[in-house]
């Protein structure tokens, strides 16, 4: 036998078989079926978290105002100025917007946050429930209880919890 006849030349083709390609496509489809719904819920989940955070900021500002003003909450008519400007111990707002010898409290917020959800999304006005239909009202304030809630009606989060009950 000659040397050349002993060596069997094996030719291997490079590439993927049809079965291998099908398996890869099925795996990608499974990953997509799991990931896409979770990613689409991410935007609404972010808005829900923003609502919780904005309400926390507003409620903390009202609580601090109440603590510094002998247990009194801001009036409905003056809620914006009471949170955004300097006040005295009786809650009178300094018209100049600067701190002076008597107007030593506040401001409690730099700006009123916007409502991140619902039909009034993007609005940052604060008013009482009776005036909630006003176009710029994003937040509903109850001066008797010092509570703040979102100005939404039937809008709900992904868990079917009404935004105005947060």
mmCIF file with all atom_site columns, C-alpha atoms in Angstrom:
data_model
loop_
_atom_site.group_PDB
_atom_site.id
_atom_site.type_symbol
_atom_site.label_atom_id
_atom_site.label_alt_id
_atom_site.label_comp_id
_atom_site.label_asym_id
_atom_site.label_entity_id
_atom_site.label_seq_id
_atom_site.pdbx_PDB_ins_code
_atom_site.Cartn_x
_atom_site.Cartn_y
_atom_site.Cartn_z
_atom_site.occupancy
_atom_site.B_iso_or_equiv
_atom_site.pdbx_formal_charge
_atom_site.auth_seq_id
_atom_site.auth_comp_id
_atom_site.auth_asym_id
_atom_site.auth_atom_id
_atom_site.pdbx_PDB_model_num
ATOM 1   C CA . UNK A 1 1   ? 0.000   0.000  0.000  1.00 0.00 ? 1   UNK A CA 1
ATOM 2   C CA . UNK A 1 2   ? 1.184   3.309  -0.842 1.00 0.00 ? 2   UNK A CA 1
ATOM 3   C CA . UNK A 1 3   ? 1.403   6.133  1.580  1.00 0.00 ? 3   UNK A CA 1
ATOM 4   C CA . UNK A 1 4   ? -1.204  8.152  -0.210 1.00 0.00 ? 4   UNK A CA 1
ATOM 5   C CA . UNK A 1 5   ? -3.858  5.500  -0.038 1.00 0.00 ? 5   UNK A CA 1
ATOM 6   C CA . UNK A 1 6   ? -3.660  5.255  3.715  1.00 0.00 ? 6   UNK A CA 1
ATOM 7   C CA . UNK A 1 7   ? -4.746  8.819  4.335  1.00 0.00 ? 7   UNK A CA 1
ATOM 8   C CA . UNK A 1 8   ? -8.409  9.309  4.075  1.00 0.00 ? 8   UNK A CA 1
ATOM 9   C CA . UNK A 1 9   ? -9.239  12.855 3.318  1.00 0.00 ? 9   UNK A CA 1
ATOM 10  C CA . UNK A 1 10  ? -12.286 14.041 5.174  1.00 0.00 ? 10  UNK A CA 1
ATOM 11  C CA . UNK A 1 11  ? -13.976 17.059 3.835  1.00 0.00 ? 11  UNK A CA 1
ATOM 12  C CA . UNK A 1 12  ? -15.951 19.009 6.416  1.00 0.00 ? 12  UNK A CA 1
ATOM 13  C CA . UNK A 1 13  ? -18.416 21.586 5.297  1.00 0.00 ? 13  UNK A CA 1
ATOM 14  C CA . UNK A 1 14  ? -18.597 24.747 7.371  1.00 0.00 ? 14  UNK A CA 1
ATOM 15  C CA . UNK A 1 15  ? -22.029 26.107 8.254  1.00 0.00 ? 15  UNK A CA 1
ATOM 16  C CA . UNK A 1 16  ? -25.116 25.364 10.275 1.00 0.00 ? 16  UNK A CA 1
ATOM 17  C CA . UNK A 1 17  ? -27.610 22.641 9.717  1.00 0.00 ? 17  UNK A CA 1
ATOM 18  C CA . UNK A 1 18  ? -31.280 23.434 9.356  1.00 0.00 ? 18  UNK A CA 1
ATOM 19  C CA . UNK A 1 19  ? -31.999 21.912 12.778 1.00 0.00 ? 19  UNK A CA 1
ATOM 20  C CA . UNK A 1 20  ? -29.419 24.164 14.454 1.00 0.00 ? 20  UNK A CA 1
ATOM 21  C CA . UNK A 1 21  ? -30.934 27.265 12.839 1.00 0.00 ? 21  UNK A CA 1
ATOM 22  C CA . UNK A 1 22  ? -34.452 26.264 13.894 1.00 0.00 ? 22  UNK A CA 1
ATOM 23  C CA . UNK A 1 23  ? -33.305 25.766 17.491 1.00 0.00 ? 23  UNK A CA 1
ATOM 24  C CA . UNK A 1 24  ? -31.674 29.208 17.571 1.00 0.00 ? 24  UNK A CA 1
ATOM 25  C CA . UNK A 1 25  ? -34.811 30.863 16.155 1.00 0.00 ? 25  UNK A CA 1
ATOM 26  C CA . UNK A 1 26  ? -37.009 29.096 18.734 1.00 0.00 ? 26  UNK A CA 1
ATOM 27  C CA . UNK A 1 27  ? -34.742 30.229 21.599 1.00 0.00 ? 27  UNK A CA 1
ATOM 28  C CA . UNK A 1 28  ? -34.828 33.837 20.369 1.00 0.00 ? 28  UNK A CA 1
ATOM 29  C CA . UNK A 1 29  ? -38.628 33.671 20.089 1.00 0.00 ? 29  UNK A CA 1
ATOM 30  C CA . UNK A 1 30  ? -38.933 32.392 23.664 1.00 0.00 ? 30  UNK A CA 1
ATOM 31  C CA . UNK A 1 31  ? -36.691 35.152 25.001 1.00 0.00 ? 31  UNK A CA 1
ATOM 32  C CA . UNK A 1 32  ? -38.691 37.743 23.043 1.00 0.00 ? 32  UNK A CA 1
ATOM 33  C CA . UNK A 1 33  ? -41.997 36.396 24.365 1.00 0.00 ? 33  UNK A CA 1
ATOM 34  C CA . UNK A 1 34  ? -40.743 36.812 27.912 1.00 0.00 ? 34  UNK A CA 1
ATOM 35  C CA . UNK A 1 35  ? -38.885 40.124 27.588 1.00 0.00 ? 35  UNK A CA 1
ATOM 36  C CA . UNK A 1 36  ? -41.154 42.261 25.382 1.00 0.00 ? 36  UNK A CA 1
ATOM 37  C CA . UNK A 1 37  ? -44.191 42.307 27.721 1.00 0.00 ? 37  UNK A CA 1
ATOM 38  C CA . UNK A 1 38  ? -41.961 43.163 30.681 1.00 0.00 ? 38  UNK A CA 1
ATOM 39  C CA . UNK A 1 39  ? -40.322 46.015 28.782 1.00 0.00 ? 39  UNK A CA 1
ATOM 40  C CA . UNK A 1 40  ? -43.660 47.440 27.659 1.00 0.00 ? 40  UNK A CA 1
ATOM 41  C CA . UNK A 1 41  ? -44.837 47.532 31.273 1.00 0.00 ? 41  UNK A CA 1
ATOM 42  C CA . UNK A 1 42  ? -41.678 49.396 32.214 1.00 0.00 ? 42  UNK A CA 1
ATOM 43  C CA . UNK A 1 43  ? -42.942 52.788 31.000 1.00 0.00 ? 43  UNK A CA 1
ATOM 44  C CA . UNK A 1 44  ? -46.183 52.613 32.951 1.00 0.00 ? 44  UNK A CA 1
ATOM 45  C CA . UNK A 1 45  ? -44.324 51.287 35.983 1.00 0.00 ? 45  UNK A CA 1
ATOM 46  C CA . UNK A 1 46  ? -41.976 54.256 35.782 1.00 0.00 ? 46  UNK A CA 1
ATOM 47  C CA . UNK A 1 47  ? -44.924 56.668 35.696 1.00 0.00 ? 47  UNK A CA 1
ATOM 48  C CA . UNK A 1 48  ? -46.451 54.925 38.712 1.00 0.00 ? 48  UNK A CA 1
ATOM 49  C CA . UNK A 1 49  ? -43.166 55.269 40.605 1.00 0.00 ? 49  UNK A CA 1
ATOM 50  C CA . UNK A 1 50  ? -42.934 58.931 39.610 1.00 0.00 ? 50  UNK A CA 1
ATOM 51  C CA . UNK A 1 51  ? -46.446 59.512 40.958 1.00 0.00 ? 51  UNK A CA 1
ATOM 52  C CA . UNK A 1 52  ? -45.541 57.915 44.280 1.00 0.00 ? 52  UNK A CA 1
ATOM 53  C CA . UNK A 1 53  ? -42.373 60.024 44.491 1.00 0.00 ? 53  UNK A CA 1
ATOM 54  C CA . UNK A 1 54  ? -44.144 63.281 43.571 1.00 0.00 ? 54  UNK A CA 1
ATOM 55  C CA . UNK A 1 55  ? -46.867 62.649 46.143 1.00 0.00 ? 55  UNK A CA 1
ATOM 56  C CA . UNK A 1 56  ? -44.198 61.928 48.749 1.00 0.00 ? 56  UNK A CA 1
ATOM 57  C CA . UNK A 1 57  ? -42.448 65.231 47.998 1.00 0.00 ? 57  UNK A CA 1
ATOM 58  C CA . UNK A 1 58  ? -45.700 67.210 48.151 1.00 0.00 ? 58  UNK A CA 1
ATOM 59  C CA . UNK A 1 59  ? -46.885 65.514 51.328 1.00 0.00 ? 59  UNK A CA 1
ATOM 60  C CA . UNK A 1 60  ? -43.525 66.023 53.035 1.00 0.00 ? 60  UNK A CA 1
ATOM 61  C CA . UNK A 1 61  ? -43.593 69.722 52.149 1.00 0.00 ? 61  UNK A CA 1
ATOM 62  C CA . UNK A 1 62  ? -47.105 70.070 53.609 1.00 0.00 ? 62  UNK A CA 1
ATOM 63  C CA . UNK A 1 63  ? -46.082 68.193 56.765 1.00 0.00 ? 63  UNK A CA 1
ATOM 64  C CA . UNK A 1 64  ? -43.043 70.424 57.247 1.00 0.00 ? 64  UNK A CA 1
ATOM 65  C CA . UNK A 1 65  ? -45.186 73.532 56.735 1.00 0.00 ? 65  UNK A CA 1
ATOM 66  C CA . UNK A 1 66  ? -47.653 72.236 59.312 1.00 0.00 ? 66  UNK A CA 1
ATOM 67  C CA . UNK A 1 67  ? -44.869 71.511 61.806 1.00 0.00 ? 67  UNK A CA 1
ATOM 68  C CA . UNK A 1 68  ? -43.344 74.980 61.447 1.00 0.00 ? 68  UNK A CA 1
ATOM 69  C CA . UNK A 1 69  ? -46.699 76.790 61.580 1.00 0.00 ? 69  UNK A CA 1
ATOM 70  C CA . UNK A 1 70  ? -48.104 75.521 64.866 1.00 0.00 ? 70  UNK A CA 1
ATOM 71  C CA . UNK A 1 71  ? -50.120 72.654 63.411 1.00 0.00 ? 71  UNK A CA 1
ATOM 72  C CA . UNK A 1 72  ? -51.876 74.701 60.712 1.00 0.00 ? 72  UNK A CA 1
ATOM 73  C CA . UNK A 1 73  ? -51.982 73.571 57.109 1.00 0.00 ? 73  UNK A CA 1
ATOM 74  C CA . UNK A 1 74  ? -51.727 76.019 54.207 1.00 0.00 ? 74  UNK A CA 1
ATOM 75  C CA . UNK A 1 75  ? -55.057 77.414 53.045 1.00 0.00 ? 75  UNK A CA 1
ATOM 76  C CA . UNK A 1 76  ? -56.451 76.224 49.722 1.00 0.00 ? 76  UNK A CA 1
ATOM 77  C CA . UNK A 1 77  ? -56.151 79.709 48.248 1.00 0.00 ? 77  UNK A CA 1
ATOM 78  C CA . UNK A 1 78  ? -52.491 80.055 49.216 1.00 0.00 ? 78  UNK A CA 1
ATOM 79  C CA . UNK A 1 79  ? -51.177 76.500 48.866 1.00 0.00 ? 79  UNK A CA 1
ATOM 80  C CA . UNK A 1 80  ? -48.861 77.254 45.921 1.00 0.00 ? 80  UNK A CA 1
ATOM 81  C CA . UNK A 1 81  ? -47.308 80.362 47.460 1.00 0.00 ? 81  UNK A CA 1
ATOM 82  C CA . UNK A 1 82  ? -47.148 78.744 50.903 1.00 0.00 ? 82  UNK A CA 1
ATOM 83  C CA . UNK A 1 83  ? -45.007 75.916 49.524 1.00 0.00 ? 83  UNK A CA 1
ATOM 84  C CA . UNK A 1 84  ? -42.914 77.979 47.108 1.00 0.00 ? 84  UNK A CA 1
ATOM 85  C CA . UNK A 1 85  ? -42.234 81.213 49.035 1.00 0.00 ? 85  UNK A CA 1
ATOM 86  C CA . UNK A 1 86  ? -41.101 82.398 52.451 1.00 0.00 ? 86  UNK A CA 1
ATOM 87  C CA . UNK A 1 87  ? -43.723 82.716 55.197 1.00 0.00 ? 87  UNK A CA 1
ATOM 88  C CA . UNK A 1 88  ? -43.896 83.979 58.747 1.00 0.00 ? 88  UNK A CA 1
ATOM 89  C CA . UNK A 1 89  ? -45.025 81.920 61.741 1.00 0.00 ? 89  UNK A CA 1
ATOM 90  C CA . UNK A 1 90  ? -48.665 82.772 61.011 1.00 0.00 ? 90  UNK A CA 1
ATOM 91  C CA . UNK A 1 91  ? -48.426 81.663 57.379 1.00 0.00 ? 91  UNK A CA 1
ATOM 92  C CA . UNK A 1 92  ? -48.367 85.139 55.834 1.00 0.00 ? 92  UNK A CA 1
ATOM 93  C CA . UNK A 1 93  ? -46.461 85.028 52.559 1.00 0.00 ? 93  UNK A CA 1
ATOM 94  C CA . UNK A 1 94  ? -43.631 87.433 51.797 1.00 0.00 ? 94  UNK A CA 1
ATOM 95  C CA . UNK A 1 95  ? -44.638 89.178 48.579 1.00 0.00 ? 95  UNK A CA 1
ATOM 96  C CA . UNK A 1 96  ? -41.042 89.959 47.632 1.00 0.00 ? 96  UNK A CA 1
ATOM 97  C CA . UNK A 1 97  ? -40.102 86.289 47.588 1.00 0.00 ? 97  UNK A CA 1
ATOM 98  C CA . UNK A 1 98  ? -37.093 86.843 49.826 1.00 0.00 ? 98  UNK A CA 1
ATOM 99  C CA . UNK A 1 99  ? -36.273 85.828 53.342 1.00 0.00 ? 99  UNK A CA 1
ATOM 100 C CA . UNK A 1 100 ? -36.395 88.598 55.950 1.00 0.00 ? 100 UNK A CA 1
ATOM 101 C CA . UNK A 1 101 ? -36.533 88.943 59.740 1.00 0.00 ? 101 UNK A CA 1
ATOM 102 C CA . UNK A 1 102 ? -40.158 87.764 60.031 1.00 0.00 ? 102 UNK A CA 1
ATOM 103 C CA . UNK A 1 103 ? -40.545 85.533 56.952 1.00 0.00 ? 103 UNK A CA 1
ATOM 104 C CA . UNK A 1 104 ? -38.144 82.788 57.970 1.00 0.00 ? 104 UNK A CA 1
ATOM 105 C CA . UNK A 1 105 ? -39.990 79.623 56.985 1.00 0.00 ? 105 UNK A CA 1
ATOM 106 C CA . UNK A 1 106 ? -39.884 77.904 53.619 1.00 0.00 ? 106 UNK A CA 1
ATOM 107 C CA . UNK A 1 107 ? -39.754 77.634 50.745 1.00 0.00 ? 107 UNK A CA 1
ATOM 108 C CA . UNK A 1 108 ? -40.648 73.980 50.971 1.00 0.00 ? 108 UNK A CA 1
ATOM 109 C CA . UNK A 1 109 ? -40.420 73.229 47.251 1.00 0.00 ? 109 UNK A CA 1
ATOM 110 C CA . UNK A 1 110 ? -38.428 74.669 44.357 1.00 0.00 ? 110 UNK A CA 1
ATOM 111 C CA . UNK A 1 111 ? -41.372 73.962 42.081 1.00 0.00 ? 111 UNK A CA 1
ATOM 112 C CA . UNK A 1 112 ? -44.560 71.945 42.186 1.00 0.00 ? 112 UNK A CA 1
ATOM 113 C CA . UNK A 1 113 ? -43.974 68.603 40.443 1.00 0.00 ? 113 UNK A CA 1
ATOM 114 C CA . UNK A 1 114 ? -46.093 67.691 37.453 1.00 0.00 ? 114 UNK A CA 1
ATOM 115 C CA . UNK A 1 115 ? -48.645 64.911 37.464 1.00 0.00 ? 115 UNK A CA 1
ATOM 116 C CA . UNK A 1 116 ? -46.999 61.982 35.596 1.00 0.00 ? 116 UNK A CA 1
ATOM 117 C CA . UNK A 1 117 ? -50.152 59.945 34.801 1.00 0.00 ? 117 UNK A CA 1
ATOM 118 C CA . UNK A 1 118 ? -53.739 60.255 33.615 1.00 0.00 ? 118 UNK A CA 1
ATOM 119 C CA . UNK A 1 119 ? -55.668 62.759 31.565 1.00 0.00 ? 119 UNK A CA 1
ATOM 120 C CA . UNK A 1 120 ? -54.105 65.717 33.430 1.00 0.00 ? 120 UNK A CA 1
ATOM 121 C CA . UNK A 1 121 ? -50.572 64.410 32.869 1.00 0.00 ? 121 UNK A CA 1
ATOM 122 C CA . UNK A 1 122 ? -48.041 67.256 32.819 1.00 0.00 ? 122 UNK A CA 1
ATOM 123 C CA . UNK A 1 123 ? -50.143 69.642 34.943 1.00 0.00 ? 123 UNK A CA 1
ATOM 124 C CA . UNK A 1 124 ? -48.761 70.990 38.216 1.00 0.00 ? 124 UNK A CA 1
ATOM 125 C CA . UNK A 1 125 ? -51.560 73.174 39.556 1.00 0.00 ? 125 UNK A CA 1
ATOM 126 C CA . UNK A 1 126 ? -52.916 72.524 43.043 1.00 0.00 ? 126 UNK A CA 1
ATOM 127 C CA . UNK A 1 127 ? -56.543 73.127 43.968 1.00 0.00 ? 127 UNK A CA 1
ATOM 128 C CA . UNK A 1 128 ? -59.386 71.664 45.994 1.00 0.00 ? 128 UNK A CA 1
ATOM 129 C CA . UNK A 1 129 ? -61.649 68.887 44.693 1.00 0.00 ? 129 UNK A CA 1
ATOM 130 C CA . UNK A 1 130 ? -64.435 71.329 43.800 1.00 0.00 ? 130 UNK A CA 1
ATOM 131 C CA . UNK A 1 131 ? -62.115 72.958 41.238 1.00 0.00 ? 131 UNK A CA 1
ATOM 132 C CA . UNK A 1 132 ? -60.578 69.756 39.879 1.00 0.00 ? 132 UNK A CA 1
ATOM 133 C CA . UNK A 1 133 ? -62.051 70.250 36.394 1.00 0.00 ? 133 UNK A CA 1
ATOM 134 C CA . UNK A 1 134 ? -59.808 73.271 35.816 1.00 0.00 ? 134 UNK A CA 1
ATOM 135 C CA . UNK A 1 135 ? -57.392 72.424 32.995 1.00 0.00 ? 135 UNK A CA 1
ATOM 136 C CA . UNK A 1 136 ? -54.178 73.125 34.914 1.00 0.00 ? 136 UNK A CA 1
ATOM 137 C CA . UNK A 1 137 ? -55.016 71.257 38.136 1.00 0.00 ? 137 UNK A CA 1
ATOM 138 C CA . UNK A 1 138 ? -52.805 68.204 38.541 1.00 0.00 ? 138 UNK A CA 1
ATOM 139 C CA . UNK A 1 139 ? -53.124 67.821 42.302 1.00 0.00 ? 139 UNK A CA 1
ATOM 140 C CA . UNK A 1 140 ? -56.086 67.871 44.697 1.00 0.00 ? 140 UNK A CA 1
ATOM 141 C CA . UNK A 1 141 ? -55.462 69.368 48.140 1.00 0.00 ? 141 UNK A CA 1
ATOM 142 C CA . UNK A 1 142 ? -57.662 69.074 51.229 1.00 0.00 ? 142 UNK A CA 1
ATOM 143 C CA . UNK A 1 143 ? -56.753 71.969 53.559 1.00 0.00 ? 143 UNK A CA 1
ATOM 144 C CA . UNK A 1 144 ? -58.704 70.536 56.489 1.00 0.00 ? 144 UNK A CA 1
ATOM 145 C CA . UNK A 1 145 ? -56.667 67.312 56.535 1.00 0.00 ? 145 UNK A CA 1
ATOM 146 C CA . UNK A 1 146 ? -53.524 68.500 54.776 1.00 0.00 ? 146 UNK A CA 1
ATOM 147 C CA . UNK A 1 147 ? -53.785 65.675 52.243 1.00 0.00 ? 147 UNK A CA 1
ATOM 148 C CA . UNK A 1 148 ? -52.700 65.658 48.626 1.00 0.00 ? 148 UNK A CA 1
ATOM 149 C CA . UNK A 1 149 ? -53.742 63.278 45.872 1.00 0.00 ? 149 UNK A CA 1
ATOM 150 C CA . UNK A 1 150 ? -53.567 62.979 42.102 1.00 0.00 ? 150 UNK A CA 1
ATOM 151 C CA . UNK A 1 151 ? -56.271 64.699 40.068 1.00 0.00 ? 151 UNK A CA 1
ATOM 152 C CA . UNK A 1 152 ? -57.395 61.573 38.264 1.00 0.00 ? 152 UNK A CA 1
ATOM 153 C CA . UNK A 1 153 ? -60.835 60.037 38.006 1.00 0.00 ? 153 UNK A CA 1
ATOM 154 C CA . UNK A 1 154 ? -60.983 56.499 36.656 1.00 0.00 ? 154 UNK A CA 1
ATOM 155 C CA . UNK A 1 155 ? -57.341 56.002 35.633 1.00 0.00 ? 155 UNK A CA 1
ATOM 156 C CA . UNK A 1 156 ? -55.670 52.976 37.218 1.00 0.00 ? 156 UNK A CA 1
ATOM 157 C CA . UNK A 1 157 ? -52.234 51.428 37.367 1.00 0.00 ? 157 UNK A CA 1
ATOM 158 C CA . UNK A 1 158 ? -51.320 47.952 36.074 1.00 0.00 ? 158 UNK A CA 1
ATOM 159 C CA . UNK A 1 159 ? -52.624 46.407 39.319 1.00 0.00 ? 159 UNK A CA 1
ATOM 160 C CA . UNK A 1 160 ? -56.037 48.107 38.871 1.00 0.00 ? 160 UNK A CA 1
ATOM 161 C CA . UNK A 1 161 ? -55.415 50.529 41.750 1.00 0.00 ? 161 UNK A CA 1
ATOM 162 C CA . UNK A 1 162 ? -56.860 53.986 41.139 1.00 0.00 ? 162 UNK A CA 1
ATOM 163 C CA . UNK A 1 163 ? -54.190 56.666 40.951 1.00 0.00 ? 163 UNK A CA 1
ATOM 164 C CA . UNK A 1 164 ? -56.279 59.009 43.093 1.00 0.00 ? 164 UNK A CA 1
ATOM 165 C CA . UNK A 1 165 ? -56.044 56.526 45.979 1.00 0.00 ? 165 UNK A CA 1
ATOM 166 C CA . UNK A 1 166 ? -52.232 56.515 46.131 1.00 0.00 ? 166 UNK A CA 1
#
